[in-house]
Amino acid sequence: MRFQLLGPLALADGPDTVVLQSSKPANLLAALLLHANSPVSAEYLQRAVWGEEQPATARAALQTCVLRLRRLFSKHGVTTAIDAVPGGYRITAAPPTLDLLGFRDRVRRAAGLDRDPEAELCALRDALSLWQGALLANVRSVVLHRDEVPRLAEERLRAVERVCDLLLGLGRCGEALVDLWTATRVHPGHERFHEQLIEALYRSGRQSQALAEYRRVKGFLLEELGVDPSPSLRRLELAVLRGEDLGPAGPAAPRVIRGETVALPAARPITVPDAAPSTVSAVTPSTVSDAASATVPGAASATVPGAASATAPDAASAPDRGASPAPAQGASPVTPQAASGVVAPGPTPVLPQGGPPVPAQGGPPVLVQGGPPAPAQVATPVAAPAPAAGTTFAPVAAPRIEPVPAVPHFTGRAAEAAALTARLTAPPPPGPEDHRPLTVLVSGAPGIGKSALAQHAARLARDAFPAGQLLVRMTRADGEPRPADEVVADVAAVLGAAGEGRALLILDDVVDADQVRPLLTLRGEAGAGPGPAVVVTSRMGLGGLIATHGGWVQRLTTFTETESYALLLTALGAERVEAEARAAHRLAAVCGHFPAALRILTARLLTRPGLRLADAADWLGDDPLARLTLTDSPDHSVSGLFDRALGRLDPRLSEAFTHLAQGPPTLLDDRSPDDEGPVPEAVREQLADAGLLEDGPPGPYRIHDLLRAHVRRTARIRDRRTEKV
């Protein structure tokens, strides 16, 4: 069980999350978690729950709120206790059970990697990925939003600032620009962000824009605050005016760890062999609203959905126990945590060197040319004033377009990858330039590895697409399909500023053919050059699209036994797997050779290097569905994957599939037209087209064992409801 503070206040257990509704006990829980592992005075808790004007019975009502929280914990199996201590209460948590402590722990670990800028950058991005939306959006405590939320936001801004320092030190100015445009507009008084932006523009060869940005900052400071720019900003302006060489990136700004200011060394510049000097096109950044209800880009998963890969979660370490003075007003916690402003955080698409422009959420495209692709994700801060009671908080949106990322530990699918790569590198098909047929459709069941194959093949064929490669997400974070006109507008903006040559679009997780058709006739700027090559990944067969537009279809099935074993070798290491080869084959069989299940399994085993594979096979076999999940990453679970897939179905199809999965396998046998049984053949065809029924034998169809087990399990357990505490 985990507590989530870096977004709406919630309780999470594996794939299940309970978002708490606004209430007095929710205010109390947030106040305790913000000061986890430290005694919090009753007076402070009363102010956090009721505000400065408290009822006469506040002390007794506080005890009632504590009792209600304890009952809630007991009901949901939460082992964390709320202990009564002299003068107040204390809740105990650790990095694996509280995302705020997890964030601070990862930031501290990143500080120890200062000799390896790439590793530090990766660790900081990992820490920033824990932020899930507007801080405490469902907690209506004026005191917490006034006193605590700004402190938390400041911690995040320091991490984002350090990320941009590292990118500049590594010479990846194009990636830094994506974040700095937003950061400077949301935080116009934060001079360090402006300094980084001006430096990134100048190092990218955009001297005039760098000077224009300095003049804009200077005007803002004089008009709003009546002060001049800082000495470092003025020195940077002089260097830009003189056209001086700035040399390697300067020392990074110090950051606060455990309440102490720690000066961090500068990131060492890295030279990319054979890389042409970067040139960046003009950008006119749009103004970003700093209202609390502004929608901001959401976090993208560090692992590619459906990829045949494995990632190991970070190990947990001790919780933060730093101390700071108590606030002057009223009684306060003994050790309040470090702090910062209201933030609605989330990563934006990051532009690789040599890729096409990638628009931020609602912002203009940025074009960077030169150098090999190096996709990454960096979280971008979006801050807002503390909300008043009744403020509406908008949900976090997922990044819509991003450069095609690499797939770690890609294994198997050798024949499919070779065929897809050959197809992508073949000359464009003949025909009118305003009607380019679909290049390839990669289809199959949810979690079968469609996205991983498409991205891996695209990376192999990158030289054939000098205008860049883009991953276009066709669904929102909640699984709803994006309207075709919205996708067309985003993609057209990118292609309109792309370089010479052909581009490649991966339309990921397409829901129906109508989403795709308008994208098959897109052209380059002013209609010049061929249209982009297109790869579609979809759970649906999309036969109508193939019939009208042509193309090549690659339908994926589960791994072979050899491919499953190869994935275990790649992810876990030959020494560990070959020592227990028979147990490794058993593990693959329990996972049904299903790529998503194998990926989750290897991630769990990597965090337990001392666990024998034979013991893991016995443990997994007892309840594979419950154990094929990553407890610290609810999105990565086999049950959650199947739930989301079934949730997309028409209710009648979902009911029919549930009937088939719960019934005997004979329901899927061949039947005559006069004896179709309870599920007609037309319905079974629709389920097969949706990737939920596989080709036989036996019979024309079959249901994967894991999917059948999931349907039977969920039929016995009601989905947990969001409840008021």
XYZ file of C-alpha atoms in Angstrom:
725
model
C 0.000 0.000 0.000
C 1.324 3.415 -0.970
C 0.308 6.967 -0.116
C 0.388 9.492 -2.967
C 0.907 13.179 -2.166
C 2.554 14.461 -5.360
C -0.774 15.004 -7.062
C -4.255 14.258 -5.705
C -4.137 12.624 -2.274
C -4.668 8.897 -2.856
C -4.090 5.390 -1.554
C -2.680 2.900 -4.051
C -2.304 -0.858 -3.873
C -0.846 -2.417 -6.985
C -3.081 -1.422 -9.905
C -5.866 -0.166 -7.622
C -5.955 3.484 -6.548
C -8.445 5.138 -4.220
C -8.526 8.925 -4.680
C -9.861 10.425 -1.473
C -12.706 12.876 -1.685
C -12.405 16.285 -0.058
C -13.124 15.962 3.658
C -11.746 16.844 7.076
C -10.035 13.423 7.506
C -8.389 13.906 4.092
C -6.975 17.246 5.313
C -5.688 15.492 8.427
C -4.052 12.657 6.477
C -2.334 15.126 4.135
C -0.966 17.127 7.085
C 0.421 13.985 8.736
C 1.987 12.647 5.522
C 3.615 15.998 4.735
C 5.543 15.539 7.988
C 5.846 11.757 7.960
C 8.018 10.172 10.674
C 7.834 13.315 12.800
C 5.491 14.278 15.658
C 2.911 16.830 14.533
C 1.243 18.956 17.190
C -2.521 18.782 17.661
C -2.755 22.581 17.335
C -1.131 22.491 13.897
C -3.362 19.628 12.766
C -6.451 21.520 13.885
C -5.408 24.539 11.829
C -4.696 22.292 8.830
C -8.134 20.690 9.091
C -10.355 23.679 9.982
C -8.229 26.725 9.195
C -7.430 29.618 11.497
C -11.003 29.878 12.813
C -11.622 26.559 14.553
C -14.802 25.294 16.217
C -14.890 25.010 19.999
C -14.964 21.216 19.707
C -11.932 21.037 17.403
C -9.847 18.886 19.783
C -12.575 16.225 20.127
C -13.360 16.386 16.399
C -9.657 15.835 15.631
C -9.744 12.613 17.631
C -12.809 11.526 15.662
C -10.977 12.205 12.363
C -8.032 10.104 13.546
C -10.413 7.272 14.426
C -12.035 7.430 10.973
C -8.629 7.259 9.287
C -7.639 4.239 11.370
C -10.847 2.486 10.367
C -10.199 3.295 6.720
C -6.668 1.875 6.988
C -7.973 -1.283 8.637
C -10.638 -1.756 5.968
C -8.141 -1.513 3.119
C -5.374 -3.493 4.803
C -3.074 -0.523 5.359
C -0.466 -1.516 7.945
C 0.732 2.056 8.508
C -0.268 3.248 11.967
C -1.207 6.713 13.190
C 0.435 6.872 16.610
C -0.556 9.199 19.413
C 2.494 11.042 20.790
C 2.723 13.677 23.503
C 0.927 16.763 22.224
C -0.065 15.328 18.831
C 0.191 12.459 16.355
C 2.751 10.816 14.058
C 2.492 8.651 10.960
C 5.376 6.431 9.837
C 6.297 6.022 6.161
C 9.258 5.146 3.942
C 10.177 5.890 0.309
C 8.337 2.809 -1.044
C 5.141 3.754 0.811
C 5.068 7.546 0.308
C 5.867 9.177 -3.023
C 7.142 12.386 -1.404
C 9.820 10.459 0.487
C 10.542 8.466 -2.656
C 11.111 11.699 -4.583
C 13.484 13.074 -1.955
C 15.332 9.773 -1.741
C 15.897 9.677 -5.509
C 17.028 13.286 -5.582
C 19.581 12.526 -2.856
C 20.785 9.511 -4.793
C 21.131 11.664 -7.899
C 23.343 14.071 -5.935
C 25.778 11.220 -5.346
C 26.127 10.655 -9.097
C 27.677 14.046 -9.851
C 30.710 12.385 -11.500
C 28.402 10.772 -14.085
C 26.131 13.468 -15.600
C 24.116 11.005 -17.674
C 23.388 8.830 -14.639
C 22.468 11.862 -12.537
C 20.169 13.132 -15.283
C 18.450 9.752 -15.493
C 18.029 9.603 -11.706
C 16.507 13.086 -11.571
C 14.073 12.273 -14.357
C 13.114 9.171 -12.443
C 12.430 11.296 -9.372
C 10.384 13.846 -11.316
C 8.252 11.068 -12.815
C 6.631 10.597 -9.386
C 4.751 13.904 -9.749
C 1.276 13.073 -11.003
C -0.647 16.345 -11.163
C -1.715 19.419 -9.213
C -0.486 19.066 -5.642
C -3.209 18.007 -3.213
C -5.900 18.911 -5.720
C -8.547 17.128 -3.651
C -7.439 18.573 -0.287
C -9.334 21.761 0.610
C -7.069 23.067 3.352
C -6.166 26.729 3.019
C -3.356 26.307 5.561
C -1.703 23.421 3.695
C -1.956 25.150 0.311
C -0.592 28.348 1.819
C 2.220 26.955 3.964
C 3.171 23.498 2.655
C 2.399 23.274 -1.053
C 4.716 26.171 -2.031
C 7.595 24.442 -0.213
C 7.001 21.186 -2.050
C 6.874 22.939 -5.407
C 10.230 24.560 -4.669
C 11.810 21.137 -4.250
C 10.592 20.202 -7.693
C 11.792 23.457 -9.258
C 15.287 22.790 -7.892
C 15.273 19.360 -9.510
C 14.078 20.758 -12.849
C 16.725 23.496 -12.653
C 19.397 20.857 -12.104
C 18.101 18.810 -15.054
C 18.470 21.830 -17.321
C 21.994 22.466 -15.976
C 22.943 18.897 -16.815
C 21.480 19.127 -20.310
C 23.440 22.310 -20.974
C 26.612 20.730 -19.620
C 26.101 17.713 -21.883
C 25.660 19.974 -24.894
C 21.989 18.983 -25.375
C 20.652 22.516 -25.640
C 17.726 21.540 -27.837
C 16.317 19.306 -25.113
C 16.823 21.985 -22.484
C 14.957 24.556 -24.588
C 11.765 22.501 -24.542
C 11.568 22.746 -20.751
C 12.964 26.244 -20.376
C 10.398 27.907 -22.640
C 7.628 26.753 -20.331
C 9.549 27.261 -17.087
C 10.399 30.892 -17.857
C 6.819 31.774 -18.775
C 5.308 30.081 -15.749
C 7.974 31.512 -13.382
C 8.795 34.928 -14.893
C 10.592 36.054 -11.727
C 12.880 32.991 -11.548
C 16.035 34.487 -13.039
C 18.010 31.237 -13.114
C 15.551 29.740 -15.618
C 15.904 32.840 -17.801
C 19.680 32.617 -17.586
C 19.582 28.967 -18.678
C 17.216 29.796 -21.555
C 19.417 32.610 -22.850
C 22.480 30.372 -22.614
C 20.718 27.525 -24.436
C 19.596 29.869 -27.233
C 23.071 31.352 -27.615
C 24.814 27.974 -27.615
C 22.349 26.856 -30.296
C 23.430 29.684 -32.596
C 20.407 31.920 -31.968
C 22.136 35.108 -30.775
C 19.312 37.478 -31.726
C 16.717 35.440 -29.864
C 18.976 35.227 -26.827
C 19.253 39.030 -26.748
C 15.511 39.434 -27.285
C 14.885 37.131 -24.335
C 17.210 39.192 -22.136
C 15.369 42.392 -23.078
C 12.035 40.745 -22.270
C 13.273 39.614 -18.840
C 14.771 43.020 -18.095
C 11.505 44.745 -18.986
C 9.507 42.414 -16.765
C 11.808 42.899 -13.767
C 11.769 46.680 -14.107
C 8.019 46.953 -14.656
C 6.820 44.397 -12.118
C 9.499 44.513 -9.421
C 11.432 47.718 -10.052
C 14.813 45.939 -10.054
C 17.559 45.318 -12.587
C 18.581 41.852 -13.783
C 21.064 39.981 -11.618
C 24.817 40.448 -12.201
C 25.087 36.972 -13.761
C 22.331 37.801 -16.260
C 24.019 41.090 -17.137
C 27.362 39.335 -17.634
C 25.693 36.775 -19.877
C 24.102 39.552 -21.964
C 27.497 41.186 -22.418
C 29.038 37.897 -23.541
C 26.234 37.385 -26.071
C 26.616 40.961 -27.399
C 30.342 40.423 -27.874
C 29.835 37.006 -29.444
C 32.167 35.431 -26.895
C 32.711 31.709 -26.560
C 31.031 30.643 -23.330
C 33.197 27.553 -23.048
C 31.940 24.498 -21.138
C 28.757 24.901 -19.129
C 29.391 26.719 -15.849
C 28.942 25.326 -12.334
C 25.463 24.172 -11.534
C 23.345 26.097 -9.103
C 23.551 24.769 -5.550
C 20.665 22.731 -4.266
C 19.295 22.048 -0.816
C 19.620 18.509 0.519
C 18.534 17.794 4.127
C 18.284 21.516 4.776
C 21.903 22.227 3.767
C 23.117 24.060 0.693
C 25.330 21.769 -1.368
C 27.327 23.146 -4.288
C 27.242 20.658 -7.127
C 30.011 20.418 -9.718
C 29.338 21.332 -13.297
C 28.299 18.606 -15.670
C 31.113 17.680 -17.981
C 30.449 18.370 -21.674
C 30.223 15.311 -23.900
C 31.331 15.438 -27.518
C 29.266 13.421 -29.961
C 31.506 12.029 -32.727
C 30.702 13.077 -36.262
C 27.874 15.325 -35.126
C 27.236 18.433 -37.148
C 26.896 21.736 -35.300
C 23.350 22.217 -34.065
C 21.162 24.827 -35.705
C 17.803 25.739 -34.283
C 14.932 27.459 -36.029
C 13.084 30.432 -34.624
C 10.507 29.827 -31.951
C 7.869 32.153 -30.599
C 6.812 30.592 -27.316
C 3.214 30.876 -26.291
C 2.190 32.238 -22.942
C 1.411 29.563 -20.377
C -1.381 30.304 -17.926
C -0.389 30.059 -14.281
C -3.927 29.429 -13.085
C -4.332 26.515 -10.744
C -6.708 24.819 -13.155
C -4.322 24.893 -16.135
C -3.852 21.572 -17.900
C -0.241 20.502 -18.128
C 1.550 17.653 -19.891
C 1.539 14.444 -17.907
C 4.211 11.980 -17.202
C 5.087 9.356 -19.750
C 5.889 5.887 -18.663
C 9.515 5.104 -18.418
C 8.798 1.726 -19.957
C 7.174 1.394 -23.328
C 3.728 -0.211 -23.036
C 3.708 -3.610 -24.555
C 7.494 -3.712 -24.865
C 9.360 -6.945 -24.443
C 11.746 -5.385 -22.007
C 12.495 -5.188 -18.321
C 13.319 -2.363 -15.968
C 14.222 -2.679 -12.350
C 12.555 -0.316 -9.881
C 14.845 1.672 -7.700
C 15.627 0.177 -4.336
C 14.244 2.065 -1.363
C 16.353 3.669 1.279
C 15.815 5.467 4.585
C 13.244 8.283 4.814
C 14.138 11.934 4.961
C 14.615 13.110 8.529
C 15.883 16.629 7.955
C 14.707 19.331 10.398
C 13.899 22.994 10.082
C 12.605 25.665 12.476
C 8.924 25.633 13.362
C 6.683 28.318 11.852
C 6.055 31.283 14.053
C 2.285 31.185 13.868
C 0.706 28.723 16.274
C 1.897 25.280 17.190
C 3.585 23.410 14.363
C 5.159 20.112 13.452
C 8.406 19.314 15.219
C 10.242 18.777 11.921
C 8.503 20.262 8.902
C 9.909 19.069 5.595
C 11.701 21.090 2.973
C 9.524 23.082 0.678
C 8.028 25.065 -2.378
C 4.731 26.750 -4.823
C 1.664 25.018 -6.153
C 2.729 22.878 -9.074
C 0.842 21.006 -11.704
C 3.830 19.012 -12.913
C 4.440 16.582 -15.720
C 6.993 15.851 -18.400
C 6.739 17.382 -21.828
C 8.001 15.801 -25.024
C 11.752 16.306 -25.305
C 13.356 16.945 -28.655
C 16.350 14.864 -29.731
C 19.183 16.280 -31.744
C 18.361 15.625 -35.371
C 14.643 15.051 -34.870
C 11.645 16.979 -36.107
C 9.914 19.666 -34.080
C 7.840 18.432 -31.170
C 5.193 20.840 -29.872
C 4.662 21.088 -26.151
C 1.101 20.978 -24.884
C -0.478 23.987 -26.560
C 2.908 25.430 -27.534
C 4.717 25.956 -30.844
C 7.034 23.414 -32.448
C 10.777 23.589 -31.886
C 13.094 22.358 -34.623
C 16.584 21.121 -33.872
C 18.826 19.728 -36.592
C 22.155 17.975 -36.440
C 23.449 15.030 -34.417
C 21.974 11.589 -33.831
C 18.649 11.115 -32.076
C 18.843 10.919 -28.295
C 15.267 10.895 -27.012
C 14.560 11.502 -23.358
C 11.904 12.797 -20.996
C 12.327 15.779 -18.709
C 9.660 17.018 -16.350
C 8.529 20.600 -16.830
C 7.213 22.696 -13.947
C 3.937 24.546 -14.181
C 3.237 26.543 -11.055
C 0.200 28.376 -9.795
C -0.940 30.424 -6.822
C -2.358 28.635 -3.813
C -5.993 27.763 -4.536
C -8.944 29.032 -2.613
C -11.784 26.808 -1.484
C -13.823 25.518 -4.390
C -11.004 25.859 -6.924
C -11.358 23.408 -9.820
C -8.249 21.397 -10.584
C -7.762 20.095 -14.116
C -6.450 16.592 -14.803
C -2.982 15.955 -16.126
C -2.738 15.182 -19.828
C -0.260 12.793 -21.412
C 2.349 14.015 -23.931
C 0.804 13.811 -27.382
C 3.804 13.713 -29.706
C 7.393 12.811 -28.908
C 10.487 11.519 -30.689
C 10.522 7.749 -31.087
C 12.280 6.404 -27.967
C 14.650 3.464 -27.830
C 13.334 0.170 -26.412
C 15.579 -1.230 -23.663
C 16.336 -4.969 -23.714
C 14.476 -5.527 -26.972
C 14.431 -9.280 -27.490
C 12.731 -11.671 -29.898
C 10.699 -10.707 -32.954
C 13.833 -10.963 -35.102
C 11.958 -11.926 -38.266
C 9.215 -9.370 -37.663
C 11.723 -6.580 -36.942
C 13.743 -7.382 -40.070
C 10.628 -7.464 -42.260
C 9.282 -4.218 -40.827
C 12.634 -2.468 -41.189
C 12.901 -3.596 -44.810
C 9.412 -2.310 -45.444
C 10.218 1.091 -43.945
C 13.462 1.501 -45.885
C 11.925 0.494 -49.222
C 11.257 3.308 -51.711
C 7.880 5.052 -51.320
C 5.131 3.211 -53.209
C 4.030 4.610 -56.554
C 0.899 6.648 -56.873
C -0.295 10.237 -56.583
C 1.663 12.237 -54.044
C -1.532 13.373 -52.317
C -2.521 9.778 -51.491
C 0.197 7.679 -49.897
C -1.021 4.255 -48.755
C -0.584 3.010 -45.224
C 2.943 1.675 -44.818
C 2.330 -0.993 -42.184
C -0.180 -2.017 -39.517
C 1.144 -3.777 -36.396
C -1.792 -5.371 -34.566
C -2.365 -7.844 -31.778
C -3.574 -8.320 -28.234
C -2.945 -5.728 -25.493
C 0.567 -6.134 -24.069
C 1.768 -8.280 -26.973
C 4.609 -5.890 -27.889
C 3.208 -3.844 -30.776
C 4.635 -0.494 -29.665
C 8.017 -2.023 -28.846
C 8.352 -3.620 -32.283
C 7.291 -0.468 -34.118
C 9.675 1.738 -32.143
C 12.574 -0.699 -32.453
C 12.149 -0.994 -36.228
C 11.822 2.783 -36.558
C 15.115 3.268 -34.734
C 16.783 0.736 -37.033
C 15.461 2.607 -40.073
C 16.214 6.117 -38.810
C 18.610 6.942 -41.685
C 15.746 6.584 -44.162
C 13.845 9.447 -42.500
C 16.011 12.595 -42.401
C 12.992 14.734 -41.456
C 12.668 12.779 -38.222
C 10.548 10.112 -36.544
C 7.598 10.858 -34.285
C 5.599 8.746 -31.870
C 2.021 10.062 -31.959
C -0.171 8.878 -29.103
C -3.696 8.289 -30.369
C -5.346 7.881 -26.968
C -5.466 10.048 -23.881
C -4.266 8.994 -20.437
C -7.752 7.705 -19.598
C -7.823 5.494 -22.704
C -10.240 7.704 -24.646
C -9.356 8.122 -28.351
C -8.126 11.521 -29.449
C -10.268 13.215 -32.140
C -8.794 12.949 -35.612
C -8.860 16.723 -36.216
C -6.856 17.321 -33.024
C -4.201 14.800 -34.055
C -4.036 16.182 -37.595
C -3.477 19.722 -36.275
C -0.628 18.600 -34.001
C 1.084 16.500 -36.648
C 0.668 19.137 -39.365
C 2.327 21.719 -37.117
C 5.305 19.420 -36.686
C 5.625 18.424 -40.339
C 5.234 22.033 -41.398
C 8.525 22.893 -39.680
C 10.370 19.634 -40.396
C 13.547 19.469 -42.407
C 14.129 18.096 -45.889
C 13.266 14.519 -46.744
C 10.647 12.124 -45.511
C 9.368 11.748 -41.950
C 8.048 8.674 -40.166
C 4.927 8.692 -37.985
C 4.143 5.921 -35.519
C 0.440 6.242 -34.734
C 0.388 4.374 -31.452
C -2.675 2.630 -30.015
C -5.166 3.533 -32.732
C -8.758 2.829 -31.716
C -10.510 2.921 -35.092
C -9.833 3.613 -38.758
C -11.420 7.078 -38.675
C -8.539 8.294 -36.486
C -6.019 7.317 -39.158
C -7.476 8.194 -42.543
C -6.917 11.999 -42.343
C -3.256 11.404 -41.439
C -2.511 9.338 -44.544
C -2.656 12.357 -46.845
C -0.537 14.781 -44.823
C 2.240 16.486 -46.771
C 5.350 18.434 -45.908
C 5.387 22.230 -45.695
C 3.632 23.899 -48.626
C 2.971 20.441 -50.080
C 6.649 19.917 -50.870
C 8.142 16.439 -50.867
C 6.538 13.085 -50.176
C 4.118 12.550 -47.354
C 5.317 10.797 -44.210
C 5.608 7.052 -43.928
C 3.116 5.694 -41.425
C 3.218 2.813 -38.959
C -0.006 2.098 -37.095
C -0.148 0.050 -33.906
C -3.591 -1.093 -32.846
C -5.362 -3.850 -30.997
C -7.940 -3.759 -33.767
C -7.532 -5.522 -37.106
C -8.561 -2.348 -39.031
C -9.459 -4.428 -42.074
C -11.529 -1.597 -43.524
C -8.518 0.712 -43.508
C -6.372 -1.881 -45.280
C -9.133 -2.432 -47.843
C -9.430 1.272 -48.721
C -5.816 2.429 -48.389
C -3.713 -0.682 -48.865
C -0.654 -1.495 -46.828
C 1.146 -4.354 -45.101
C -0.079 -6.088 -41.938
C 2.036 -7.611 -39.163
C -0.138 -9.356 -36.551
C 1.742 -10.373 -33.416
C 1.157 -13.392 -31.234
C 2.786 -14.508 -27.993
C 6.486 -15.301 -27.833
C 7.806 -18.695 -28.728
C 9.457 -20.656 -25.938
C 12.857 -19.749 -27.379
C 12.032 -16.036 -27.480
C 10.746 -16.076 -23.887
C 13.931 -17.754 -22.688
C 16.022 -15.244 -24.654
C 14.215 -12.356 -22.955
C 14.958 -13.825 -19.525
C 18.617 -14.214 -20.538
C 18.820 -10.613 -21.736
C 17.040 -9.062 -18.772
C 18.309 -11.205 -15.886
C 21.748 -12.153 -17.189
C 23.041 -15.440 -18.547
C 24.731 -16.444 -15.284
C 21.496 -16.378 -13.280
C 19.249 -17.926 -15.937
C 21.537 -20.668 -17.213
C 22.164 -21.837 -13.647
C 18.434 -22.673 -13.420
C 17.453 -23.197 -17.034
C 14.569 -25.554 -16.247
C 13.094 -23.095 -13.725
C 13.446 -20.278 -16.273
C 11.370 -22.266 -18.759
C 8.763 -22.851 -16.032
C 8.583 -19.120 -15.340
C 8.056 -18.374 -19.031
C 5.300 -20.992 -19.166
C 3.509 -19.552 -16.113
C 3.587 -16.167 -17.892
C 2.037 -17.838 -20.943
C 4.959 -16.482 -23.044
C 3.095 -13.164 -22.905
C 5.550 -10.255 -23.441
C 3.953 -7.854 -20.941
C 3.858 -10.555 -18.250
C 7.493 -11.479 -18.878
C 8.536 -7.834 -18.697
C 6.829 -7.362 -15.339
C 8.249 -10.648 -14.040
C 11.830 -9.730 -14.925
C 11.429 -6.330 -13.267
C 10.352 -8.045 -10.044
C 13.208 -10.558 -10.221
C 15.782 -7.838 -10.833
C 14.795 -6.252 -7.526
C 15.326 -9.621 -5.796
C 18.735 -10.816 -7.004
C 18.952 -13.449 -4.263
C 15.668 -15.168 -5.152
C 16.123 -18.528 -6.851
C 14.217 -18.915 -10.097
C 12.745 -22.213 -8.928
C 11.321 -20.542 -5.818
C 10.039 -17.681 -7.970
C 8.265 -20.138 -10.270
C 6.488 -21.789 -7.314
C 5.566 -18.412 -5.827
C 4.294 -17.043 -9.160
C 2.347 -20.177 -9.983
C 0.209 -19.873 -6.844
C -1.458 -16.638 -8.081
C 0.143 -15.274 -11.274
C -2.365 -12.483 -11.842
C -1.928 -11.001 -8.366
C 1.861 -11.245 -8.552
C 2.422 -10.045 -12.108
C 2.330 -6.437 -10.986
C 4.847 -3.826 -9.868
C 3.681 -2.521 -6.515
C 5.490 0.798 -6.924
C 4.149 1.298 -10.451
C 0.433 0.469 -10.643
C 0.293 1.052 -14.391
C 2.512 -1.995 -14.864
C 0.301 -4.962 -14.065
C -1.230 -7.690 -16.185
C -4.617 -7.249 -14.513
C -4.576 -3.490 -15.111
C -3.612 -4.020 -18.752
C -6.531 -6.402 -19.299
C -8.936 -4.166 -17.383
C -8.109 -1.213 -19.622
C -8.514 -3.339 -22.751
C -11.886 -4.716 -21.655
C -12.983 -1.235 -20.622
C -12.738 -0.083 -24.237
C -15.199 -2.695 -25.471
C -18.827 -2.030 -26.190
C -20.727 -3.298 -23.113
C -22.427 -6.002 -25.201
C -19.085 -7.267 -26.493
C -17.644 -7.159 -22.995
C -20.550 -9.229 -21.693
C -20.128 -11.742 -24.522
C -16.407 -12.060 -23.872
C -17.002 -12.567 -20.157
C -19.428 -15.353 -21.021
C -16.875 -17.017 -23.322
C -14.045 -16.736 -20.803
C -16.099 -18.144 -17.939
C -17.602 -20.936 -19.984
C -16.016 -24.136 -21.338
C -13.627 -23.980 -24.319
C -16.303 -25.670 -26.442
C -18.036 -22.286 -26.712
C -15.290 -21.332 -29.177
C -15.669 -24.434 -31.351
C -16.917 -24.355 -34.935
C -20.683 -24.223 -35.149
C -23.103 -24.407 -38.002
C -25.058 -21.251 -38.928
C -28.154 -22.819 -37.360
C -26.420 -23.577 -34.052
C -24.227 -20.614 -33.149
C -24.686 -20.993 -29.419
C -25.007 -18.132 -26.922
C -22.279 -16.055 -28.652
C -22.848 -15.679 -32.417
C -19.956 -16.040 -34.821
C -20.189 -12.349 -35.792
C -19.574 -11.379 -32.163
C -16.649 -13.785 -31.894
C -15.189 -12.228 -35.044
C -15.447 -8.785 -33.451
C -13.672 -10.039 -30.330
C -10.932 -11.580 -32.451
C -10.600 -8.306 -34.348
C -10.173 -6.529 -30.987
C -7.240 -8.807 -30.136
C -9.015 -10.634 -27.319
C -9.476 -13.939 -29.119
C -6.441 -15.634 -30.640
C -6.339 -17.934 -33.633
C -6.728 -21.614 -32.752
C -6.142 -24.518 -32.495
C -8.223 -25.991 -31.074
C -11.097 -24.583 -33.066
C -10.944 -21.258 -34.895
C -10.376 -19.265 -31.701
C -8.911 -19.568 -28.220
C -8.477 -17.269 -25.201
C -5.050 -16.790 -23.652
C -4.831 -18.521 -20.283
C -3.911 -15.312 -18.415
C -6.801 -13.398 -19.948
C -9.248 -16.192 -19.162
C -7.991 -16.343 -15.566
C -8.317 -12.572 -15.242
C -11.953 -12.538 -16.357
C -12.842 -15.358 -13.987
C -11.032 -13.666 -11.113
C -12.626 -10.259 -11.613
C -16.054 -11.856 -11.914
C -15.672 -12.867 -8.261
C -14.303 -9.561 -6.999
C -16.083 -6.241 -7.268
C -14.019 -3.298 -8.398
C -13.049 -1.161 -5.462
C -14.985 2.119 -5.402
C -13.742 5.578 -4.548
C -15.153 6.309 -1.148
C -15.411 9.231 1.215
C -13.334 9.089 4.374
